[in-house]
Amino acid sequence: MTFFSRITLSNIFLTVCMIFSSVNVFAAEKKVSTNAPVVKKDSGASEKKSKKSASNKPSNNSSGVQLKPRGSNGSGFLKSYDRLNFQNIVSVNGEPLPTPNILENILQMPTPEVVKPQSKLDSLALIRQGCAAKASSIRNFLESINLQDSNFESNFNFQLPNFFNATTGKCLPFAIALDSFGKIQSLSIVNNDKRDANSTMTTIHRSETSFVYLVESQNLNSGFENYLEVVLDLNDLIVYKSNQANSSIPPELIWEISSLIKELYSKVNNNERYLARIIYNAGDKNNWAQVVSLEILDAVNKTVVADAFWVDRDGLPGGFFTSSGTELEQNFWISPLNYTRISRGVGRSSIVLSKSKQVKKGNANSVVTQNYTYSASHQGIDFAAPIGTPIYAVANGKIIHYGPYPAYGNLVILEHEGNYKTYYAHLSSYNPELVVGSEVRRGLEIGYVGSTGRSTGPHLHFELRKNNAYLNPLASRLELDLWTLRNDDQYHLTRNMVLFSSQVVPK
């Protein structure tokens, strides 16, 4: 009897548990079913919120244009927008694309009279690139490009003894930098002429602190997932047909691209026959988007008219240089806005201020205006522009002051690598999304032209300082490390040239 009772109680308990579980499962299924539309709605809302919060971060395919690999045409490890099958997109997710003529405005902007220093790299043309005939040894390779460097040869053979045994193809893409004595500073070379996902790039460069050579190798099948190649008609880019350019280029890169084309534009005679080939890193949540190369191509003669390559630099902000080592940075550091004219530069000048006061003449009051002239040293450049004109950060940096300051009025101070600071004064207002401590990228709007503080009219007062000492970026032959290609920077340049240049592929 006791045994039966135990069985019965156990069975009852198990039955109740099964019924309870079934009810829970049914209820859960019902709950999921009834909440499905809500989940879908929440997903859409969060997607919209995510898109808004990431508006400063480009996506790999934010325009909806289908990306496709280029194959083995010299840029096989990059993704590319197809220029010929480009869709004329007028909106993204129902929202119209912005259409600012940033580039057209920059091209119409006056260029400051700057006497640039003659760089050693410019005069001696110490950087070379191409696709050299396949060789059996480093000595044969150097001989094929008319170079000799026994010390480099021995270091190469010691560190890369089997390199030329693993090469394939008709020629080897390379970029090489020499010092003023003709000795090799850096060599970047790819092990086959396809430069595709199966290729390996090797860079061997001299250490800045010793006479040894360092070797870096990278397989092109990884590390470039966010890199995109865009080819546009130069004329479309200049008039900035946003329906085309902005759908393939992140908006935050347009100011930088515009400034580069302004630098290179003088070499172009007729826009209609030229193309702009742009390669950029779309970035991620931890890194800014960045243009890594820009080439102006002659579509008729199939040649490169002008080029620019991004160079990361230790201890300094990165910068752009041409394939011959010519700097393109100085104009970035003196162009914080689209201005009308430079109303005053660095140096001593006379300033006239007017002051009005009421005086009594007989029974009537009259207003008398008096002019006061004083001489003062002006530590900065005044760019005249209408109130509200956007002001851009001239380089990546960090905001260390963002508010009023007596004579400067509304002031923004950016701190940059290398102990550099830039000052932007007399602003009418600020970018409301920024605060002290914000990291900003080059080309980001940080404020707007005004006439606050001690100001005689709407303008931007701009200063460049190093170690808190004033610098005149318009000074004749001023050579700063900001726009000098140092020996230690050369391997970054040869690396990007051999990766992204269209001149190192087989003809």
Short mmCIF file of N, CA and C in Angstrom, two decimals, residues 70-161:
data_model
loop_
_atom_site.label_atom_id
_atom_site.label_comp_id
_atom_site.label_asym_id
_atom_site.label_seq_id
_atom_site.Cartn_x
_atom_site.Cartn_y
_atom_site.Cartn_z
N ARG A 70 37.85 43.83 -57.61
CA ARG A 70 38.38 44.23 -58.91
C ARG A 70 39.04 43.07 -59.64
N GLY A 71 39.23 41.94 -58.97
CA GLY A 71 39.90 40.84 -59.62
C GLY A 71 41.41 41.04 -59.62
N SER A 72 42.10 40.67 -60.68
CA SER A 72 43.55 40.73 -60.70
C SER A 72 44.05 41.83 -61.62
N ASN A 73 43.40 43.00 -61.60
CA ASN A 73 43.81 44.08 -62.49
C ASN A 73 44.76 45.05 -61.81
N GLY A 74 45.48 44.61 -60.79
CA GLY A 74 46.44 45.48 -60.15
C GLY A 74 45.98 45.95 -58.80
N SER A 75 44.71 45.82 -58.47
CA SER A 75 44.20 46.24 -57.17
C SER A 75 43.30 45.15 -56.60
N GLY A 76 43.67 43.91 -56.84
CA GLY A 76 42.78 42.79 -56.55
C GLY A 76 42.44 42.61 -55.09
N PHE A 77 43.25 43.14 -54.17
CA PHE A 77 42.95 42.95 -52.76
C PHE A 77 42.01 44.03 -52.24
N LEU A 78 41.62 44.99 -53.10
CA LEU A 78 40.73 46.07 -52.71
C LEU A 78 39.32 45.84 -53.23
N LYS A 79 38.34 46.38 -52.51
CA LYS A 79 36.97 46.42 -53.01
C LYS A 79 36.80 47.71 -53.81
N SER A 80 35.87 47.66 -54.78
CA SER A 80 35.76 48.80 -55.67
C SER A 80 34.32 49.08 -56.04
N TYR A 81 34.00 50.38 -56.20
CA TYR A 81 32.75 50.77 -56.83
C TYR A 81 32.96 50.76 -58.34
N ASP A 82 32.01 50.22 -59.07
CA ASP A 82 32.11 50.16 -60.52
C ASP A 82 31.69 51.51 -61.10
N ARG A 83 32.64 52.24 -61.67
CA ARG A 83 32.33 53.56 -62.20
C ARG A 83 31.37 53.50 -63.38
N LEU A 84 31.51 52.48 -64.25
CA LEU A 84 30.70 52.42 -65.46
C LEU A 84 29.26 52.05 -65.15
N ASN A 85 29.05 51.22 -64.13
CA ASN A 85 27.69 50.81 -63.78
C ASN A 85 27.19 51.56 -62.55
N PHE A 86 27.70 52.76 -62.36
CA PHE A 86 27.36 53.53 -61.17
C PHE A 86 25.89 53.98 -61.21
N GLN A 87 25.19 53.74 -60.12
CA GLN A 87 23.79 54.13 -60.04
C GLN A 87 23.67 55.60 -59.65
N ASN A 88 22.76 56.30 -60.27
CA ASN A 88 22.54 57.71 -59.95
C ASN A 88 21.59 57.80 -58.76
N ILE A 89 22.15 57.66 -57.57
CA ILE A 89 21.34 57.59 -56.35
C ILE A 89 21.00 58.99 -55.88
N VAL A 90 19.74 59.24 -55.61
CA VAL A 90 19.34 60.56 -55.13
C VAL A 90 18.96 60.54 -53.67
N SER A 91 18.84 59.36 -53.07
CA SER A 91 18.48 59.30 -51.66
C SER A 91 18.97 57.99 -51.08
N VAL A 92 19.14 57.98 -49.77
CA VAL A 92 19.51 56.78 -49.05
C VAL A 92 18.49 56.58 -47.94
N ASN A 93 17.79 55.45 -47.95
CA ASN A 93 16.74 55.17 -46.98
C ASN A 93 15.70 56.29 -46.93
N GLY A 94 15.41 56.86 -48.10
CA GLY A 94 14.39 57.89 -48.17
C GLY A 94 14.86 59.27 -47.80
N GLU A 95 16.11 59.41 -47.35
CA GLU A 95 16.62 60.72 -46.97
C GLU A 95 17.47 61.28 -48.11
N PRO A 96 17.21 62.54 -48.56
CA PRO A 96 18.00 63.11 -49.66
C PRO A 96 19.45 63.30 -49.25
N LEU A 97 20.36 63.13 -50.22
CA LEU A 97 21.77 63.34 -49.94
C LEU A 97 22.08 64.83 -49.89
N PRO A 98 23.00 65.25 -49.03
CA PRO A 98 23.40 66.66 -49.00
C PRO A 98 24.17 67.02 -50.26
N THR A 99 24.13 68.29 -50.67
CA THR A 99 24.81 68.70 -51.90
C THR A 99 25.63 69.96 -51.70
N PRO A 100 26.56 69.97 -50.76
CA PRO A 100 27.42 71.15 -50.62
C PRO A 100 28.50 71.15 -51.69
N ASN A 101 28.76 72.30 -52.32
CA ASN A 101 29.81 72.38 -53.32
C ASN A 101 31.14 72.72 -52.64
N ILE A 102 31.57 71.83 -51.74
CA ILE A 102 32.77 72.10 -50.95
C ILE A 102 33.98 72.25 -51.84
N LEU A 103 34.17 71.30 -52.76
CA LEU A 103 35.37 71.32 -53.58
C LEU A 103 35.38 72.52 -54.51
N GLU A 104 34.24 72.80 -55.12
CA GLU A 104 34.16 73.93 -56.04
C GLU A 104 34.49 75.23 -55.30
N ASN A 105 34.01 75.36 -54.06
CA ASN A 105 34.30 76.56 -53.27
C ASN A 105 35.78 76.65 -52.93
N ILE A 106 36.39 75.51 -52.60
CA ILE A 106 37.81 75.52 -52.25
C ILE A 106 38.66 75.90 -53.45
N LEU A 107 38.30 75.43 -54.65
CA LEU A 107 39.07 75.77 -55.84
C LEU A 107 38.98 77.25 -56.15
N GLN A 108 37.88 77.90 -55.80
CA GLN A 108 37.71 79.32 -56.05
C GLN A 108 38.35 80.17 -54.95
N MET A 109 38.76 79.54 -53.86
CA MET A 109 39.34 80.27 -52.73
C MET A 109 40.74 80.75 -53.11
N PRO A 110 41.13 81.97 -52.72
CA PRO A 110 42.48 82.45 -53.02
C PRO A 110 43.53 81.58 -52.34
N THR A 111 44.68 81.46 -52.97
CA THR A 111 45.78 80.67 -52.40
C THR A 111 46.81 81.62 -51.81
N PRO A 112 47.18 81.45 -50.53
CA PRO A 112 48.17 82.34 -49.92
C PRO A 112 49.50 82.28 -50.66
N GLU A 113 50.18 83.42 -50.69
CA GLU A 113 51.51 83.46 -51.30
C GLU A 113 52.51 82.86 -50.32
N VAL A 114 52.90 81.63 -50.57
CA VAL A 114 53.84 80.93 -49.69
C VAL A 114 55.04 80.49 -50.51
N VAL A 115 56.24 80.89 -50.07
CA VAL A 115 57.46 80.41 -50.72
C VAL A 115 57.88 79.14 -50.00
N LYS A 116 57.65 78.01 -50.64
CA LYS A 116 57.92 76.74 -49.98
C LYS A 116 59.41 76.39 -50.06
N PRO A 117 59.94 75.76 -49.01
CA PRO A 117 61.35 75.36 -49.04
C PRO A 117 61.58 74.27 -50.07
N GLN A 118 62.75 74.28 -50.67
CA GLN A 118 63.09 73.25 -51.65
C GLN A 118 63.58 72.02 -50.90
N SER A 119 62.79 70.98 -50.87
CA SER A 119 63.15 69.78 -50.13
C SER A 119 64.28 69.04 -50.83
N LYS A 120 65.13 68.42 -50.04
CA LYS A 120 66.20 67.59 -50.62
C LYS A 120 65.61 66.47 -51.46
N LEU A 121 64.50 65.93 -50.99
CA LEU A 121 63.88 64.84 -51.73
C LEU A 121 63.36 65.31 -53.07
N ASP A 122 62.85 66.57 -53.12
CA ASP A 122 62.34 67.10 -54.37
C ASP A 122 63.47 67.25 -55.39
N SER A 123 64.57 67.84 -54.95
CA SER A 123 65.63 68.19 -55.89
C SER A 123 66.39 66.97 -56.40
N LEU A 124 66.49 65.93 -55.58
CA LEU A 124 67.29 64.77 -55.97
C LEU A 124 66.44 63.60 -56.45
N ALA A 125 65.11 63.72 -56.34
CA ALA A 125 64.20 62.66 -56.81
C ALA A 125 64.65 61.30 -56.28
N LEU A 126 64.65 61.15 -54.97
CA LEU A 126 65.22 59.97 -54.34
C LEU A 126 64.22 58.85 -54.12
N ILE A 127 63.00 59.00 -54.63
CA ILE A 127 62.00 57.95 -54.49
C ILE A 127 61.62 57.46 -55.89
N ARG A 128 61.66 56.15 -56.05
CA ARG A 128 61.34 55.57 -57.35
C ARG A 128 60.34 54.45 -57.16
N GLN A 129 59.59 54.18 -58.23
CA GLN A 129 58.61 53.10 -58.20
C GLN A 129 58.47 52.50 -59.58
N GLY A 130 57.89 51.32 -59.64
CA GLY A 130 57.68 50.67 -60.92
C GLY A 130 57.42 49.19 -60.74
N CYS A 131 57.54 48.45 -61.84
CA CYS A 131 57.41 47.00 -61.80
C CYS A 131 58.64 46.45 -62.50
N ALA A 132 59.64 46.03 -61.70
CA ALA A 132 60.94 45.61 -62.23
C ALA A 132 60.88 44.16 -62.70
N ALA A 133 61.68 43.88 -63.72
CA ALA A 133 61.74 42.51 -64.27
C ALA A 133 62.11 41.52 -63.17
N LYS A 134 61.49 40.35 -63.24
CA LYS A 134 61.76 39.34 -62.23
C LYS A 134 63.24 39.01 -62.20
N ALA A 135 63.78 38.92 -60.98
CA ALA A 135 65.22 38.69 -60.82
C ALA A 135 65.45 37.46 -59.96
N SER A 136 66.71 36.97 -60.00
CA SER A 136 67.06 35.79 -59.22
C SER A 136 67.69 36.13 -57.88
N SER A 137 68.07 37.40 -57.71
CA SER A 137 68.71 37.81 -56.46
C SER A 137 68.51 39.30 -56.26
N ILE A 138 68.79 39.77 -55.05
CA ILE A 138 68.65 41.19 -54.78
C ILE A 138 69.65 42.00 -55.60
N ARG A 139 70.84 41.44 -55.85
CA ARG A 139 71.82 42.17 -56.67
C ARG A 139 71.30 42.35 -58.09
N ASN A 140 70.75 41.28 -58.66
CA ASN A 140 70.19 41.39 -60.02
C ASN A 140 69.01 42.37 -60.06
N PHE A 141 68.22 42.35 -59.00
CA PHE A 141 67.08 43.27 -58.94
C PHE A 141 67.56 44.71 -58.94
N LEU A 142 68.54 45.03 -58.08
CA LEU A 142 69.04 46.40 -57.99
C LEU A 142 69.73 46.82 -59.29
N GLU A 143 70.44 45.90 -59.91
CA GLU A 143 71.09 46.22 -61.18
C GLU A 143 70.07 46.55 -62.26
N SER A 144 68.90 45.87 -62.21
CA SER A 144 67.87 46.12 -63.23
C SER A 144 67.27 47.51 -63.12
N ILE A 145 67.41 48.13 -61.94
CA ILE A 145 66.91 49.50 -61.77
C ILE A 145 68.09 50.46 -61.54
N ASN A 146 69.30 50.02 -61.95
CA ASN A 146 70.50 50.85 -61.94
C ASN A 146 70.88 51.36 -60.56
N LEU A 147 70.85 50.46 -59.59
CA LEU A 147 71.26 50.82 -58.23
C LEU A 147 72.29 49.83 -57.72
N GLN A 148 73.14 50.32 -56.79
CA GLN A 148 74.10 49.47 -56.11
C GLN A 148 74.17 49.89 -54.65
N ASP A 149 74.13 48.91 -53.76
CA ASP A 149 74.27 49.18 -52.33
C ASP A 149 74.66 47.87 -51.66
N SER A 150 75.97 47.65 -51.50
CA SER A 150 76.46 46.38 -50.98
C SER A 150 76.01 46.11 -49.55
N ASN A 151 75.94 47.17 -48.73
CA ASN A 151 75.49 46.99 -47.35
C ASN A 151 74.04 46.54 -47.30
N PHE A 152 73.19 47.15 -48.14
CA PHE A 152 71.78 46.75 -48.21
C PHE A 152 71.67 45.31 -48.71
N GLU A 153 72.47 44.95 -49.71
CA GLU A 153 72.44 43.60 -50.27
C GLU A 153 72.72 42.55 -49.19
N SER A 154 73.77 42.77 -48.42
CA SER A 154 74.13 41.79 -47.40
C SER A 154 73.05 41.68 -46.34
N ASN A 155 72.45 42.80 -45.95
CA ASN A 155 71.36 42.75 -44.98
C ASN A 155 70.14 42.04 -45.54
N PHE A 156 69.82 42.30 -46.81
CA PHE A 156 68.68 41.66 -47.45
C PHE A 156 68.91 40.15 -47.52
N ASN A 157 70.09 39.73 -47.95
CA ASN A 157 70.38 38.29 -48.07
C ASN A 157 70.38 37.59 -46.72
N PHE A 158 70.79 38.31 -45.68
CA PHE A 158 70.81 37.71 -44.35
C PHE A 158 69.40 37.52 -43.79
N GLN A 159 68.53 38.52 -44.03
CA GLN A 159 67.19 38.48 -43.43
C GLN A 159 66.15 37.85 -44.35
N LEU A 160 66.36 37.92 -45.65
CA LEU A 160 65.38 37.38 -46.60
C LEU A 160 66.09 36.51 -47.64
N PRO A 161 66.75 35.44 -47.21
CA PRO A 161 67.59 34.65 -48.14
C PRO A 161 66.81 33.98 -49.26
#
